[in-house]
Coordinates of C-alpha atoms and ligand atoms in Angstrom, one line a residue:
M1 CA 133.3 -59.3 164.5
S2 CA 134.6 -59.1 160.9
D3 CA 136.2 -55.8 159.8
R4 CA 135.2 -56.5 156.2
P5 CA 133.0 -53.8 154.6
T6 CA 129.4 -54.8 154.1
M7 CA 128.5 -55.6 150.5
T8 CA 125.6 -53.4 149.3
T9 CA 123.3 -52.8 146.3
T10 CA 124.3 -49.9 144.2
A11 CA 121.8 -48.0 146.2
G12 CA 123.7 -48.8 149.4
A13 CA 121.4 -51.3 151.0
P14 CA 123.2 -54.3 152.7
I15 CA 123.2 -57.6 150.8
P16 CA 122.1 -60.4 153.0
D17 CA 123.1 -63.3 150.7
N18 CA 125.3 -63.2 147.6
Q19 CA 125.3 -67.0 147.0
N20 CA 121.7 -68.0 146.5
T21 CA 119.0 -66.8 144.1
M22 CA 115.5 -66.1 145.6
T23 CA 113.3 -68.9 144.4
A24 CA 109.8 -70.3 145.1
G25 CA 111.0 -73.5 146.8
P26 CA 114.4 -75.2 146.7
R27 CA 113.9 -76.6 143.2
G28 CA 113.7 -73.3 141.3
G29 CA 111.2 -70.7 140.1
V30 CA 113.1 -67.4 140.2
M31 CA 111.2 -64.5 141.9
L32 CA 111.1 -61.4 139.8
Q33 CA 111.6 -59.3 142.9
D34 CA 115.1 -60.8 143.3
Y35 CA 116.4 -57.3 142.4
Q36 CA 119.9 -58.3 143.4
L37 CA 120.0 -61.0 140.7
I38 CA 118.5 -58.7 138.1
E39 CA 121.0 -55.9 139.0
K40 CA 124.0 -58.3 138.6
L41 CA 122.9 -59.6 135.3
A42 CA 122.0 -56.1 134.0
H43 CA 125.3 -54.7 135.0
Q44 CA 127.2 -57.6 133.4
N45 CA 125.3 -56.9 130.1
R46 CA 126.6 -53.3 130.3
E47 CA 130.2 -53.9 131.1
R48 CA 131.5 -53.4 127.6
I49 CA 131.4 -50.0 125.9
P50 CA 131.8 -49.7 122.1
E51 CA 135.5 -50.5 121.3
R52 CA 137.3 -47.9 119.2
V53 CA 136.7 -48.4 115.5
V54 CA 140.5 -48.0 115.0
H55 CA 143.2 -48.4 117.7
A56 CA 141.0 -50.8 119.7
K57 CA 143.8 -52.8 121.3
G58 CA 145.9 -50.7 123.5
W59 CA 148.4 -50.5 126.4
G60 CA 149.0 -47.5 128.6
A61 CA 150.8 -46.0 131.6
Y62 CA 151.4 -42.7 133.3
G63 CA 154.6 -40.6 133.4
T64 CA 156.2 -37.3 133.3
L65 CA 157.4 -34.9 130.6
K66 CA 160.5 -33.0 131.7
I67 CA 161.8 -30.0 129.7
T68 CA 165.6 -29.7 129.5
G69 CA 165.9 -27.6 126.4
D70 CA 164.8 -24.0 125.6
I71 CA 162.2 -23.5 122.9
S72 CA 160.6 -20.5 124.6
K73 CA 161.3 -18.3 121.6
Y74 CA 158.8 -20.5 119.6
T75 CA 156.1 -21.2 122.1
K76 CA 154.5 -19.8 125.2
A77 CA 153.1 -23.3 126.2
K78 CA 153.7 -23.6 129.9
C79 CA 154.4 -27.3 129.7
L80 CA 157.3 -26.7 127.2
Q81 CA 159.2 -24.0 129.2
P82 CA 162.7 -24.8 130.5
G83 CA 162.5 -26.8 133.7
A84 CA 158.7 -27.6 133.4
E85 CA 157.6 -31.0 134.6
T86 CA 154.2 -32.2 133.4
P87 CA 152.3 -35.3 134.5
M88 CA 151.1 -37.3 131.5
L89 CA 149.4 -40.5 130.2
A90 CA 150.4 -42.6 127.2
R91 CA 148.4 -45.1 125.3
F92 CA 149.9 -47.3 122.6
S93 CA 147.9 -49.4 120.3
T94 CA 147.6 -51.3 117.0
V95 CA 145.4 -49.8 114.3
A96 CA 143.4 -52.6 112.7
G97 CA 142.9 -55.4 115.2
E98 CA 139.9 -55.6 117.6
M99 CA 140.3 -55.5 121.3
G100 CA 141.2 -59.2 121.5
A101 CA 143.7 -59.0 118.7
A102 CA 147.2 -60.4 119.3
D103 CA 149.8 -57.7 120.1
H104 CA 152.6 -58.9 117.9
E105 CA 151.0 -58.2 114.6
R106 CA 152.6 -56.2 111.8
D107 CA 150.7 -52.9 111.9
V108 CA 151.2 -49.2 112.6
R109 CA 151.3 -48.4 116.3
G110 CA 149.3 -45.6 117.9
F111 CA 151.3 -43.3 120.2
A112 CA 148.8 -41.2 122.0
L113 CA 149.8 -38.8 124.7
K114 CA 147.9 -36.6 127.2
F115 CA 149.8 -33.9 129.0
Y116 CA 147.9 -32.5 132.1
T117 CA 149.3 -28.9 131.8
P118 CA 148.4 -25.9 133.9
D119 CA 146.5 -24.5 131.0
G120 CA 144.4 -27.6 130.3
N121 CA 145.0 -30.9 128.6
W122 CA 147.3 -31.1 125.6
D123 CA 146.8 -34.3 123.6
L124 CA 149.3 -35.4 121.0
V125 CA 147.7 -38.3 119.2
G126 CA 150.4 -39.7 116.9
N127 CA 151.8 -43.0 115.6
N128 CA 155.2 -44.8 115.7
T129 CA 155.7 -43.6 112.1
P130 CA 156.3 -40.0 110.9
V131 CA 153.8 -40.3 108.0
F132 CA 150.4 -41.8 107.1
F133 CA 148.9 -43.8 104.3
I134 CA 146.7 -41.0 103.0
R135 CA 146.7 -37.2 102.9
D136 CA 143.0 -36.4 102.3
P137 CA 140.6 -37.2 105.2
L138 CA 137.8 -37.9 102.7
K139 CA 139.6 -41.2 102.1
F140 CA 140.0 -42.2 105.8
P141 CA 136.8 -44.3 106.2
D142 CA 137.6 -46.0 102.9
F143 CA 141.1 -46.8 103.9
I144 CA 140.1 -48.2 107.3
H145 CA 137.4 -50.4 105.6
T146 CA 140.3 -52.0 103.7
Q147 CA 142.1 -52.8 107.0
K148 CA 139.0 -54.2 108.7
R149 CA 136.9 -57.3 107.9
H150 CA 135.3 -58.0 104.5
P151 CA 131.5 -57.6 104.9
R152 CA 130.7 -61.1 103.6
T153 CA 133.6 -63.3 104.6
N154 CA 134.2 -61.5 107.9
L155 CA 137.9 -62.0 107.1
R156 CA 140.7 -59.5 106.6
S157 CA 141.3 -59.0 102.9
A158 CA 144.8 -58.6 101.4
T159 CA 143.1 -57.9 98.1
A160 CA 141.2 -54.9 99.5
M161 CA 144.4 -53.5 101.1
W162 CA 146.6 -53.8 98.0
D163 CA 143.8 -52.7 95.7
F164 CA 143.4 -49.5 97.7
W165 CA 147.1 -48.9 98.2
S166 CA 147.9 -49.5 94.5
L167 CA 145.3 -47.0 93.6
S168 CA 146.6 -44.5 96.1
P169 CA 150.3 -44.0 95.5
E170 CA 150.5 -41.5 98.4
S171 CA 150.5 -44.6 100.6
L172 CA 153.9 -45.8 99.3
H173 CA 155.9 -44.1 102.1
Q174 CA 153.9 -45.5 104.9
V175 CA 153.6 -48.9 103.3
T176 CA 157.4 -49.0 103.0
I177 CA 157.8 -48.2 106.7
L178 CA 155.0 -50.7 107.7
M179 CA 156.7 -53.5 105.7
S180 CA 160.2 -52.7 106.9
D181 CA 161.7 -53.8 110.2
R182 CA 160.0 -50.9 112.1
G183 CA 156.6 -52.4 111.2
L184 CA 156.7 -55.0 114.0
P185 CA 158.3 -53.5 117.2
V186 CA 159.0 -55.9 120.0
D187 CA 157.0 -53.8 122.5
P188 CA 155.9 -50.2 123.0
M189 CA 159.2 -49.2 124.7
H190 CA 161.4 -50.0 121.8
M191 CA 159.8 -47.8 119.2
N192 CA 159.7 -44.1 118.4
G193 CA 156.7 -41.9 118.5
Y194 CA 155.8 -39.0 116.1
G195 CA 153.2 -36.3 116.2
S196 CA 153.2 -37.0 112.5
H197 CA 151.0 -34.0 111.6
T198 CA 152.4 -30.5 111.2
Y199 CA 151.2 -28.5 114.3
S200 CA 152.0 -24.9 115.1
F201 CA 153.7 -23.1 118.0
W202 CA 153.0 -19.5 118.8
N203 CA 154.9 -17.2 121.2
D204 CA 154.1 -14.2 123.4
A205 CA 155.0 -11.9 120.5
G206 CA 152.1 -13.5 118.5
E207 CA 154.5 -15.2 116.0
R208 CA 153.6 -18.6 114.6
Y209 CA 155.9 -21.4 113.6
W210 CA 155.1 -24.8 112.1
V211 CA 156.3 -27.8 114.2
K212 CA 156.7 -31.5 114.0
F213 CA 157.1 -33.6 117.2
H214 CA 159.4 -36.6 117.6
F215 CA 159.8 -39.0 120.6
K216 CA 163.0 -41.0 120.1
T217 CA 163.2 -44.2 122.1
L218 CA 166.0 -44.3 124.6
Q219 CA 165.7 -48.0 124.9
G220 CA 166.8 -48.4 121.3
H221 CA 164.8 -49.8 118.4
K222 CA 164.0 -53.5 118.6
H223 CA 161.9 -55.4 116.1
F224 CA 160.6 -58.9 115.4
T225 CA 160.6 -60.6 112.0
N226 CA 157.2 -62.0 110.9
E227 CA 158.3 -65.5 111.9
E228 CA 159.4 -64.3 115.4
G229 CA 156.1 -62.5 115.8
E230 CA 154.1 -65.5 114.7
A231 CA 156.0 -67.8 117.1
L232 CA 155.3 -65.4 120.0
I233 CA 151.6 -65.1 119.2
G234 CA 151.4 -68.9 119.6
K235 CA 152.6 -68.4 123.2
T236 CA 150.9 -65.2 124.2
R237 CA 148.6 -62.7 122.5
E238 CA 149.3 -60.1 125.2
G239 CA 153.1 -59.6 124.8
Y240 CA 152.9 -55.8 124.8
Q241 CA 150.8 -55.6 127.9
E242 CA 153.1 -58.0 129.7
A243 CA 156.2 -56.1 128.7
L244 CA 154.9 -52.6 129.4
F245 CA 153.0 -53.3 132.6
G246 CA 155.6 -55.8 133.9
G247 CA 158.5 -53.5 133.1
I248 CA 157.0 -50.6 135.0
E249 CA 156.0 -52.8 137.9
R250 CA 159.7 -53.9 138.1
G251 CA 160.8 -50.2 138.1
E252 CA 162.1 -50.3 134.6
F253 CA 160.8 -47.0 133.4
P254 CA 161.0 -46.4 129.6
R255 CA 162.1 -43.0 128.4
W256 CA 161.9 -41.1 125.1
K257 CA 164.0 -38.1 124.0
V258 CA 161.6 -35.4 122.9
Q259 CA 162.5 -33.3 119.8
V260 CA 160.9 -30.8 117.5
Q261 CA 161.5 -29.7 114.0
V262 CA 160.6 -26.0 113.5
M263 CA 159.7 -24.3 110.2
T264 CA 158.9 -20.6 109.8
E265 CA 155.9 -19.4 107.8
E266 CA 158.2 -18.0 105.2
Q267 CA 160.1 -21.3 104.8
A268 CA 156.8 -23.2 104.4
E269 CA 156.1 -21.2 101.2
R270 CA 159.4 -22.4 99.7
T271 CA 159.5 -26.1 100.3
S272 CA 159.3 -28.3 97.2
Y273 CA 156.7 -30.5 99.0
N274 CA 153.6 -29.4 100.9
P275 CA 154.8 -29.2 104.5
F276 CA 151.2 -29.9 105.6
D277 CA 151.0 -33.2 103.7
L278 CA 150.8 -36.1 106.2
T279 CA 152.5 -38.5 103.7
K280 CA 155.7 -36.4 103.9
V281 CA 158.5 -35.9 106.4
W282 CA 160.6 -32.7 106.8
P283 CA 164.2 -33.8 105.9
H284 CA 166.4 -33.6 109.0
A285 CA 169.2 -31.9 107.0
E286 CA 166.8 -29.0 106.2
F287 CA 165.0 -28.9 109.5
P288 CA 167.3 -30.3 112.2
P289 CA 165.6 -31.8 115.3
I290 CA 165.9 -29.6 118.4
D291 CA 166.2 -31.3 121.8
V292 CA 163.3 -30.4 124.1
G293 CA 163.3 -32.8 126.9
V294 CA 162.6 -36.4 128.1
M295 CA 159.4 -38.3 128.6
E296 CA 159.3 -41.1 131.1
L297 CA 156.6 -43.7 131.9
N298 CA 156.8 -44.7 135.6
R299 CA 153.3 -45.7 136.9
N300 CA 150.8 -48.3 135.9
A301 CA 147.0 -47.6 135.9
D302 CA 145.2 -49.2 138.9
N303 CA 142.2 -50.1 136.7
Y304 CA 142.7 -50.8 133.0
F305 CA 139.1 -50.1 132.0
A306 CA 138.7 -46.9 134.0
E307 CA 142.1 -45.4 133.0
I308 CA 143.2 -46.8 129.7
E309 CA 140.1 -48.0 127.9
Q310 CA 138.2 -44.8 129.0
A311 CA 141.2 -42.5 128.2
A312 CA 140.0 -40.1 125.5
F313 CA 142.7 -38.5 123.4
S314 CA 141.9 -35.9 120.9
P315 CA 144.0 -33.6 118.7
S316 CA 141.3 -30.9 119.5
N317 CA 143.0 -30.6 122.9
V318 CA 145.6 -27.9 122.5
V319 CA 146.8 -25.3 125.0
P320 CA 148.0 -21.7 124.5
G321 CA 151.3 -21.8 122.6
I322 CA 150.4 -24.9 120.6
S323 CA 147.9 -25.1 117.8
H324 CA 146.9 -26.7 114.5
S325 CA 147.9 -26.2 110.9
P326 CA 146.3 -26.4 107.4
D327 CA 147.0 -30.2 107.4
K328 CA 143.6 -31.6 106.2
M329 CA 144.0 -34.9 108.0
L330 CA 144.7 -33.1 111.3
Q331 CA 141.7 -30.8 110.8
A332 CA 139.4 -33.7 110.2
R333 CA 140.8 -35.5 113.3
V334 CA 140.0 -32.4 115.4
F335 CA 136.4 -33.2 114.8
S336 CA 136.5 -36.9 114.5
Y337 CA 138.3 -37.9 117.7
A338 CA 136.1 -35.8 120.1
D339 CA 133.1 -37.1 118.3
A340 CA 134.2 -40.7 118.8
H341 CA 134.5 -40.1 122.5
R342 CA 131.1 -38.6 122.8
Y343 CA 129.7 -41.7 121.2
R344 CA 131.9 -44.2 123.1
L345 CA 132.0 -42.6 126.5
G346 CA 129.2 -40.1 126.7
T347 CA 128.7 -36.4 126.4
H348 CA 130.7 -35.5 129.5
Y349 CA 133.7 -37.8 128.7
E350 CA 136.2 -35.2 129.8
N351 CA 134.7 -35.5 133.3
I352 CA 135.9 -39.2 133.6
P353 CA 138.8 -38.9 136.1
V354 CA 141.5 -40.0 133.7
N355 CA 140.4 -37.3 131.3
Q356 CA 139.9 -34.5 133.8
P357 CA 142.3 -31.6 133.5
K358 CA 144.4 -30.9 136.6
C359 CA 143.5 -27.2 136.4
P360 CA 140.3 -25.4 137.2
V361 CA 137.5 -26.1 134.6
H362 CA 134.7 -23.6 134.0
H363 CA 132.3 -23.9 131.1
Y364 CA 128.6 -23.4 130.4
H365 CA 127.8 -26.8 129.0
R366 CA 124.8 -28.3 130.8
D367 CA 123.0 -31.5 131.6
G368 CA 123.3 -34.6 129.5
Q369 CA 124.5 -38.1 130.3
M370 CA 127.0 -38.6 133.0
N371 CA 126.8 -35.0 134.3
T372 CA 128.3 -35.9 137.6
Y373 CA 129.8 -32.5 138.5
G374 CA 126.9 -31.0 140.2
G375 CA 125.1 -29.7 137.1
L376 CA 127.1 -26.7 136.2
R377 CA 130.8 -26.1 135.8
T378 CA 130.6 -22.3 136.4
G379 CA 130.8 -22.3 140.2
N380 CA 127.7 -20.1 140.4
P381 CA 124.1 -21.4 140.1
N382 CA 122.9 -18.2 138.5
A383 CA 125.7 -18.3 135.9
Y384 CA 124.1 -20.7 133.4
Y385 CA 124.3 -18.4 130.3
E386 CA 126.9 -16.0 128.9
P387 CA 127.4 -13.0 128.8
N388 CA 126.0 -12.4 132.3
S389 CA 126.2 -9.8 135.0
V390 CA 126.6 -12.3 137.9
N391 CA 130.3 -12.6 137.6
G392 CA 130.3 -15.9 135.8
P393 CA 133.4 -17.4 134.1
F394 CA 134.6 -15.1 131.3
E395 CA 136.9 -15.4 128.3
D396 CA 140.6 -14.6 128.5
A397 CA 141.9 -12.7 125.4
S398 CA 145.5 -13.6 126.2
A399 CA 144.7 -17.2 125.1
K400 CA 143.9 -15.9 121.6
E401 CA 146.3 -17.4 119.0
P402 CA 147.7 -15.3 116.1
P403 CA 145.8 -15.4 112.8
L404 CA 146.6 -18.5 110.7
K405 CA 147.3 -17.1 107.3
I406 CA 145.4 -19.2 104.7
S407 CA 144.0 -17.9 101.5
G408 CA 142.7 -19.6 98.4
D409 CA 139.6 -20.3 96.3
M410 CA 137.3 -22.9 97.7
A411 CA 137.3 -26.1 95.5
R412 CA 137.9 -29.8 95.8
Y413 CA 141.6 -29.8 94.7
N414 CA 143.0 -33.0 93.4
H415 CA 145.4 -34.0 96.1
R416 CA 147.3 -36.3 93.8
E417 CA 148.0 -33.8 91.1
G418 CA 151.6 -32.6 91.1
N419 CA 152.6 -34.6 94.2
D420 CA 155.8 -36.5 94.3
D421 CA 155.0 -39.7 96.0
Y422 CA 158.2 -41.5 95.2
S423 CA 161.2 -39.4 96.3
Q424 CA 160.7 -39.8 100.1
P425 CA 160.1 -43.5 100.0
R426 CA 163.2 -43.7 97.8
A427 CA 165.2 -41.8 100.4
L428 CA 164.0 -44.3 103.0
F429 CA 164.7 -47.3 100.7
N430 CA 168.3 -46.0 100.2
L431 CA 168.8 -46.0 103.9
F432 CA 168.1 -49.7 104.2
D433 CA 171.1 -52.1 104.1
E434 CA 170.8 -55.4 102.1
G435 CA 169.4 -57.3 105.0
Q436 CA 166.7 -54.7 105.6
K437 CA 165.8 -54.6 101.9
G438 CA 165.5 -58.4 101.8
R439 CA 163.1 -58.4 104.8
L440 CA 161.1 -55.6 103.2
F441 CA 160.7 -57.6 100.0
S442 CA 159.7 -60.8 101.9
N443 CA 157.2 -59.0 104.2
I444 CA 155.5 -57.4 101.2
A445 CA 155.4 -60.6 99.2
A446 CA 154.0 -62.4 102.3
A447 CA 151.3 -59.8 102.7
M448 CA 150.3 -60.1 99.0
G449 CA 149.3 -63.8 99.2
G450 CA 146.1 -64.4 97.2
V451 CA 146.0 -61.0 95.7
P452 CA 145.0 -60.9 92.0
G453 CA 147.9 -60.4 89.5
E454 CA 146.4 -57.2 88.1
I455 CA 146.6 -55.5 91.5
I456 CA 150.1 -56.9 92.2
E457 CA 151.4 -55.6 88.9
R458 CA 149.9 -52.1 89.6
Q459 CA 151.6 -52.0 93.0
L460 CA 154.9 -53.3 91.5
A461 CA 154.8 -50.5 89.0
H462 CA 154.8 -48.0 91.9
F463 CA 157.7 -49.8 93.6
K464 CA 159.6 -49.5 90.3
L465 CA 159.1 -45.7 90.3
V466 CA 160.6 -45.6 93.8
H467 CA 163.6 -47.7 92.8
P468 CA 164.0 -50.5 90.2
D469 CA 165.6 -52.7 92.9
Y470 CA 162.5 -52.3 95.0
E471 CA 160.3 -53.7 92.3
A472 CA 162.7 -56.5 91.3
G473 CA 163.2 -57.5 94.9
V474 CA 159.5 -57.8 95.6
R475 CA 158.9 -59.6 92.3
A476 CA 161.6 -62.2 93.2
A477 CA 160.1 -62.7 96.7
L478 CA 156.7 -63.2 95.2
E479 CA 158.0 -65.9 92.9
R480 CA 159.9 -67.5 95.8
L481 CA 157.0 -67.4 98.3
H482 CA 154.0 -67.9 96.0
G483 CA 155.4 -69.1 92.7
Y484 CA 154.1 -65.8 91.2
K485 CA 154.8 -65.1 87.6
A486 CA 154.4 -61.7 85.9
D487 CA 150.9 -60.8 85.1
T488 CA 150.6 -59.3 81.6
I489 CA 147.1 -57.7 82.1
S490 CA 148.2 -54.5 83.6
A491 CA 151.6 -53.1 84.4
Q492 CA 150.9 -49.4 84.6
P493 CA 150.7 -47.4 87.7
T494 CA 147.3 -45.8 88.0
A495 CA 146.0 -43.4 90.6
A496 CA 142.3 -43.1 91.3
E497 CA 140.8 -40.2 89.4
Ligands
NDP501 P1 168.1 -38.6 107.4 O1 169.1 -39.5 106.9 O2 168.5 -37.3 108.1 O3 167.1 -39.3 108.4 C1 166.8 -40.6 108.3 C2 165.9 -41.0 109.4 O4 165.3 -42.1 109.0 C3 166.6 -41.4 110.7 O5 166.9 -40.3 111.5 C4 165.6 -42.3 111.3 O6 164.6 -41.5 111.9 C5 164.9 -42.8 110.1 N1 165.3 -44.2 109.9 C6 166.5 -44.8 109.9 N2 166.4 -46.1 109.6 C7 165.1 -46.3 109.4 C8 164.4 -47.5 109.2 N3 165.0 -48.7 109.0 N4 163.1 -47.4 109.1 C9 162.4 -46.2 109.2 N5 163.1 -45.1 109.5 C10 164.4 -45.1 109.6 O7 167.2 -38.3 106.1 P2 165.8 -37.5 106.0 O8 165.4 -36.7 107.1 O9 166.0 -36.8 104.6 O10 164.8 -38.7 105.8 C11 165.0 -39.7 104.9 C12 163.9 -40.7 105.0 O11 164.0 -41.2 106.3 C13 162.5 -40.1 104.9 O12 162.1 -40.1 103.6 C14 161.7 -40.9 105.8 O13 161.2 -42.0 105.1 C15 162.7 -41.4 106.8 N6 162.5 -40.8 108.1 C16 162.6 -39.4 108.2 C17 162.2 -38.7 109.3 C18 162.3 -37.3 109.4 O14 161.6 -36.7 110.2 N7 163.0 -36.6 108.5 C19 161.7 -39.5 110.5 C20 161.7 -40.9 110.3 C21 162.0 -41.5 109.1 P3 164.5 -41.4 113.5 O15 165.6 -40.5 113.9 O16 163.2 -40.7 113.7 O17 164.5 -42.7 114.0

C-alpha cells in the first residue's frame, strides 16, 4: 500500500487517471464530460493575475524589525517602542520593467515593507532613493507612460522619457540619483531604503511631528556599471532573486539600520523648501538622523506567488502613532495602492494569508469576491450593521490622531512656481568625486541615444543650472558616445505651463 495522498478534483473526488484524456476510441475524439481535462485547462488559463502596472518585477523575504533606540517621545506606535520586535515582510522591485524583465537594469528600486504590528499592519512603501521624479500626483500616470512602452512601436522610448523630464525640472534630483552609481545596485541587500515621503508621528500627549524614514544598508553600498549590468543580464535575468533567495537560504541575513529624521510642526513652517515636497530631502545637518533599530531579513517565502506576488502593500496602512502628511503624492498613493490591490487581487485582498494582520480583525464589510472568512468579520451573526445593540465591534477613541493643521484656499496651485529644483541636485553633484561624475555623464549620455537635439538641449540647460560642469560633462559624453553636436534650435530651460 502506498502512503502517498490520493490526488483529487478541487471538489475532493479521487482522480482515477491523470495520464490519459477520456476519448471515444484510442484515436481521439475528446469527451466533453472529461471534467478533469477541462478543469486542468481552465485553471491553467487563470494562473496569472494582472501584474502590477508599476513595480511588476519583485523579490521578497520575511524578517524582523528590532527597536534599539528610544523615540517614544515622538510616537505611541507599539512597534517602535524600545525593545519591540515586529515580524515583517519586504518586497523589492524595479519600477518600469514587466514581470519578466531582467533584474540588473538601471531603474529606481521599490523598497516596500509590511510590519505585522499588534495594532494592525503598518506598510511603508518606499524606494531606494529619498526623492521622486515628480511632486504632483496629477502627473503620475503621464510620468509612468513615459517609462513604459510606446503605444505604436511597443518599445521603450528614450525620447518620451527625456521630453517629459526636460519639461519637468522637479525631476532633476531623482534623475541625477538614477543616473549615478546608486541607480544600478548589485542586489537588494546592498542598497538603502527610504520612506521618501514625509509621514507623521503622534504621541500619547496628542503632539504631532513630521518624520522621514531611512533604512541604511549594513552590507555596504555596491553597484554595477552599465557595462557590468549588461554582461550579467547576458548570463542571468534573475540576479536579484538568486542573490536574495540564495543568501537567505545560506543563512546570510541582510540587515538595515533604521533611522528617522524628525521635524516639529513649527520648524516645518520655517524651512526654505516645502518639507512635504517629494522631490526634496531634509538636509542631515538640519535634521540629524536618529537611530531607531535594525531590520533583518531571515526567511524566504515558501511559495513566491502566494506570498510575494500576492503581497499587497499600501501607504493607507498606518497604525496609531504613525500617520500621513500634506504630501500630495502620499495622499494620492493612499487611494491608489489599495485600489490597485482590489483590482489585482479582489475585494478581500487583506484576507490573503500574507496580507492578514497578526492581530484580531473586526469590521462590517460584507460579501464580495473571496470572502473566505465565514461571511462576517464581526464575530456575531446579528452584528452586520453599526451602531447596534447586540454588542458588535465598536470604535476605539484612543486610536484617534491629533488634528492635522492645514488651512488654505482651494485652488490648483502651480507646483513649479517658486520652487528651487536645482540646489539639492547641486548638493548631491558636489558630493560626487571625479569618477562618480564621469560615470554620471556617461550614463546620461548613453540613455539619451536617439533623442532629438531640441530635447537634449532643453535638458542640458537644466543641468547647467545645477552646475556648469554637469552640463559640460554630459555634453562631452554625448559627443564621445553619439558624435552629438550642439543643437541650435533651443537652449532654454522650459517648464510645462
Ligand atoms: P549630507 O552630506 O549630510 O548627506 C549626504 C547624503 O547623501 C549621505 O548621507 C548619503 O545618504 C547620500 N549620498 C552620499 N553619496 C551618495 C551618492 N553617491 N549617491 C546618492 N546619495 C549619496 O548632505 P545633505 O543631507 O544636505 O544632502 C545632500 C544631498 O545628498 C541631497 O541633496 C541629496 O541629493 C543627497 N541625499 C540626502 C539625503 C538626506 O536625507 N539628507 C539622503 C540621501 C541622499 P545616505 O546616508 O542616505 O546613504
